[in-house]
Amino acid sequence: MFADDDGDNFGFGGTFGHRQGGLHMRQRQFSRYYSAYPVAAHPGNKADANYGGKIFMPASALEELSRLEIVYPMLFKLENDEAATSKRTHCGVLEFTAEEGRVYLPQWMMET
């Protein structure tokens, strides 16, 4: 788990699959822990991304996802394991430009 004092720990996961002959074939699962930061802290300071439902992830996530034969669009479940009630929400990815071990979320997602 990636953690530090500045960010909350969020887990990402999902099972990606594809349809073949009308059957849903399950593929490997992508599940990682990242430290979460608000979009305002992104080095590119993309403040307009603060109003959507997409996040910034590290390039290593894209590398791994590309090997999993995923179906687009990518949708991720975010969970805050440290919250007393284990809150969760869903999101997409805007860019894979975050530093390793970090993700950048819109402010409303940080609060959720």
PDB file of C-alpha atoms in Angstrom, residues 2-111:
ATOM      1  CA  PHE A   2       1.280   3.451  -0.853  1.00  0.00           C
ATOM      2  CA  ALA A   3       0.701   5.862   1.979  1.00  0.00           C
ATOM      3  CA  ASP A   4       1.988   9.063   3.393  1.00  0.00           C
ATOM      4  CA  ASP A   5       0.762  11.767   5.726  1.00  0.00           C
ATOM      5  CA  ASP A   6      -0.496  14.081   2.983  1.00  0.00           C
ATOM      6  CA  GLY A   7      -2.999  11.837   1.225  1.00  0.00           C
ATOM      7  CA  ASP A   8      -5.778   9.420   1.938  1.00  0.00           C
ATOM      8  CA  ASN A   9      -5.365   5.804   0.894  1.00  0.00           C
ATOM      9  CA  PHE A  10      -7.722   4.724  -1.833  1.00  0.00           C
ATOM     10  CA  GLY A  11      -7.993   1.306  -3.441  1.00  0.00           C
ATOM     11  CA  PHE A  12      -8.828   0.792  -7.081  1.00  0.00           C
ATOM     12  CA  GLY A  13     -10.278  -2.337  -8.503  1.00  0.00           C
ATOM     13  CA  GLY A  14     -12.430  -3.919 -11.091  1.00  0.00           C
ATOM     14  CA  THR A  15     -12.803  -7.080 -13.085  1.00  0.00           C
ATOM     15  CA  PHE A  16     -12.391  -6.558 -16.779  1.00  0.00           C
ATOM     16  CA  GLY A  17     -13.755  -8.963 -19.328  1.00  0.00           C
ATOM     17  CA  HIS A  18     -15.113  -9.330 -22.828  1.00  0.00           C
ATOM     18  CA  ARG A  19     -17.996 -11.089 -24.515  1.00  0.00           C
ATOM     19  CA  GLN A  20     -17.362 -14.101 -26.667  1.00  0.00           C
ATOM     20  CA  GLY A  21     -20.238 -16.011 -28.199  1.00  0.00           C
ATOM     21  CA  GLY A  22     -22.749 -14.354 -25.838  1.00  0.00           C
ATOM     22  CA  LEU A  23     -20.855 -15.434 -22.697  1.00  0.00           C
ATOM     23  CA  HIS A  24     -19.094 -13.024 -20.412  1.00  0.00           C
ATOM     24  CA  MET A  25     -15.493 -14.175 -20.024  1.00  0.00           C
ATOM     25  CA  ARG A  26     -13.802 -12.921 -16.827  1.00  0.00           C
ATOM     26  CA  GLN A  27     -10.255 -11.671 -17.057  1.00  0.00           C
ATOM     27  CA  ARG A  28      -7.688 -10.833 -14.421  1.00  0.00           C
ATOM     28  CA  GLN A  29      -8.485  -8.188 -11.849  1.00  0.00           C
ATOM     29  CA  PHE A  30      -6.705  -4.850 -11.410  1.00  0.00           C
ATOM     30  CA  SER A  31      -6.548  -3.857  -7.750  1.00  0.00           C
ATOM     31  CA  ARG A  32      -4.078  -1.315  -6.344  1.00  0.00           C
ATOM     32  CA  TYR A  33      -3.658   1.076  -3.423  1.00  0.00           C
ATOM     33  CA  TYR A  34      -2.655   4.678  -4.116  1.00  0.00           C
ATOM     34  CA  SER A  35      -2.332   7.858  -2.094  1.00  0.00           C
ATOM     35  CA  ALA A  36      -5.080  10.239  -3.191  1.00  0.00           C
ATOM     36  CA  TYR A  37      -4.606  13.972  -3.677  1.00  0.00           C
ATOM     37  CA  PRO A  38      -6.937  16.696  -4.951  1.00  0.00           C
ATOM     38  CA  VAL A  39      -6.700  17.714  -8.633  1.00  0.00           C
ATOM     39  CA  ALA A  40      -5.538  21.168  -7.478  1.00  0.00           C
ATOM     40  CA  ALA A  41      -2.270  19.537  -6.328  1.00  0.00           C
ATOM     41  CA  HIS A  42      -1.552  17.976  -9.751  1.00  0.00           C
ATOM     42  CA  PRO A  43       1.744  19.272 -11.193  1.00  0.00           C
ATOM     43  CA  GLY A  44      -0.086  20.340 -14.372  1.00  0.00           C
ATOM     44  CA  ASN A  45      -2.711  22.136 -12.220  1.00  0.00           C
ATOM     45  CA  LYS A  46      -5.672  21.122 -14.373  1.00  0.00           C
ATOM     46  CA  ALA A  47      -8.346  22.876 -12.327  1.00  0.00           C
ATOM     47  CA  ASP A  48     -11.097  22.226 -14.900  1.00  0.00           C
ATOM     48  CA  ALA A  49     -10.786  18.488 -14.143  1.00  0.00           C
ATOM     49  CA  ASN A  50     -12.132  19.246 -10.671  1.00  0.00           C
ATOM     50  CA  TYR A  51     -15.706  19.217 -11.981  1.00  0.00           C
ATOM     51  CA  GLY A  52     -15.887  15.823 -13.658  1.00  0.00           C
ATOM     52  CA  GLY A  53     -15.878  12.185 -12.720  1.00  0.00           C
ATOM     53  CA  LYS A  54     -12.423  11.310 -14.009  1.00  0.00           C
ATOM     54  CA  ILE A  55      -9.087  10.990 -12.269  1.00  0.00           C
ATOM     55  CA  PHE A  56      -5.361  11.055 -13.006  1.00  0.00           C
ATOM     56  CA  MET A  57      -3.480   7.758 -12.545  1.00  0.00           C
ATOM     57  CA  PRO A  58       0.205   6.823 -12.935  1.00  0.00           C
ATOM     58  CA  ALA A  59       1.575   5.520 -16.246  1.00  0.00           C
ATOM     59  CA  SER A  60       2.347   2.159 -14.634  1.00  0.00           C
ATOM     60  CA  ALA A  61      -1.417   1.571 -14.263  1.00  0.00           C
ATOM     61  CA  LEU A  62      -1.886   2.048 -18.017  1.00  0.00           C
ATOM     62  CA  GLU A  63       0.955  -0.370 -18.737  1.00  0.00           C
ATOM     63  CA  GLU A  64      -0.639  -3.062 -16.603  1.00  0.00           C
ATOM     64  CA  LEU A  65      -4.174  -2.431 -17.860  1.00  0.00           C
ATOM     65  CA  SER A  66      -3.028  -2.709 -21.465  1.00  0.00           C
ATOM     66  CA  ARG A  67      -1.873  -6.285 -20.764  1.00  0.00           C
ATOM     67  CA  LEU A  68      -5.245  -7.321 -19.294  1.00  0.00           C
ATOM     68  CA  GLU A  69      -7.361  -7.254 -22.492  1.00  0.00           C
ATOM     69  CA  ILE A  70      -9.817  -4.798 -20.970  1.00  0.00           C
ATOM     70  CA  VAL A  71     -13.079  -3.591 -22.429  1.00  0.00           C
ATOM     71  CA  TYR A  72     -13.494   0.155 -22.870  1.00  0.00           C
ATOM     72  CA  PRO A  73     -14.584   2.437 -21.377  1.00  0.00           C
ATOM     73  CA  MET A  74     -12.592   1.756 -18.226  1.00  0.00           C
ATOM     74  CA  LEU A  75     -14.581   2.202 -15.036  1.00  0.00           C
ATOM     75  CA  PHE A  76     -13.014   1.923 -11.592  1.00  0.00           C
ATOM     76  CA  LYS A  77     -14.456   1.455  -8.135  1.00  0.00           C
ATOM     77  CA  LEU A  78     -12.721   3.634  -5.538  1.00  0.00           C
ATOM     78  CA  GLU A  79     -12.847   2.619  -1.908  1.00  0.00           C
ATOM     79  CA  ASN A  80     -11.497   4.390   1.150  1.00  0.00           C
ATOM     80  CA  ASP A  81     -10.526   1.510   3.408  1.00  0.00           C
ATOM     81  CA  GLU A  82      -9.587   3.860   6.236  1.00  0.00           C
ATOM     82  CA  ALA A  83     -13.004   5.496   6.481  1.00  0.00           C
ATOM     83  CA  ALA A  84     -15.164   4.194   9.314  1.00  0.00           C
ATOM     84  CA  THR A  85     -17.932   3.225   6.882  1.00  0.00           C
ATOM     85  CA  SER A  86     -15.694   2.123   3.965  1.00  0.00           C
ATOM     86  CA  LYS A  87     -17.077   4.677   1.511  1.00  0.00           C
ATOM     87  CA  ARG A  88     -16.878   4.070  -2.231  1.00  0.00           C
ATOM     88  CA  THR A  89     -17.608   5.698  -5.570  1.00  0.00           C
ATOM     89  CA  HIS A  90     -16.822   5.073  -9.249  1.00  0.00           C
ATOM     90  CA  CYS A  91     -14.764   6.970 -11.806  1.00  0.00           C
ATOM     91  CA  GLY A  92     -13.049   6.951 -15.177  1.00  0.00           C
ATOM     92  CA  VAL A  93      -9.524   8.044 -16.089  1.00  0.00           C
ATOM     93  CA  LEU A  94      -8.734  11.403 -17.682  1.00  0.00           C
ATOM     94  CA  GLU A  95      -4.966  10.932 -18.028  1.00  0.00           C
ATOM     95  CA  PHE A  96      -2.186   8.611 -16.913  1.00  0.00           C
ATOM     96  CA  THR A  97       0.110  11.470 -15.843  1.00  0.00           C
ATOM     97  CA  ALA A  98       0.194  11.122 -12.048  1.00  0.00           C
ATOM     98  CA  GLU A  99       3.406  10.356 -10.183  1.00  0.00           C
ATOM     99  CA  GLU A 100       4.003   6.755  -9.208  1.00  0.00           C
ATOM    100  CA  GLY A 101       1.962   5.731  -6.149  1.00  0.00           C
ATOM    101  CA  ARG A 102      -0.420   8.710  -6.438  1.00  0.00           C
ATOM    102  CA  VAL A 103      -3.773   9.522  -7.976  1.00  0.00           C
ATOM    103  CA  TYR A 104      -5.446  12.910  -8.289  1.00  0.00           C
ATOM    104  CA  LEU A 105      -9.193  13.133  -7.681  1.00  0.00           C
ATOM    105  CA  PRO A 106     -11.781  15.905  -8.070  1.00  0.00           C
ATOM    106  CA  GLN A 107     -12.575  17.563  -4.750  1.00  0.00           C
ATOM    107  CA  TRP A 108     -16.078  16.052  -4.544  1.00  0.00           C
ATOM    108  CA  MET A 109     -14.550  12.573  -4.898  1.00  0.00           C
ATOM    109  CA  MET A 110     -12.054  13.313  -2.143  1.00  0.00           C
ATOM    110  CA  GLU A 111     -14.946  14.255   0.134  1.00  0.00           C
TER     111      GLU A 111
END
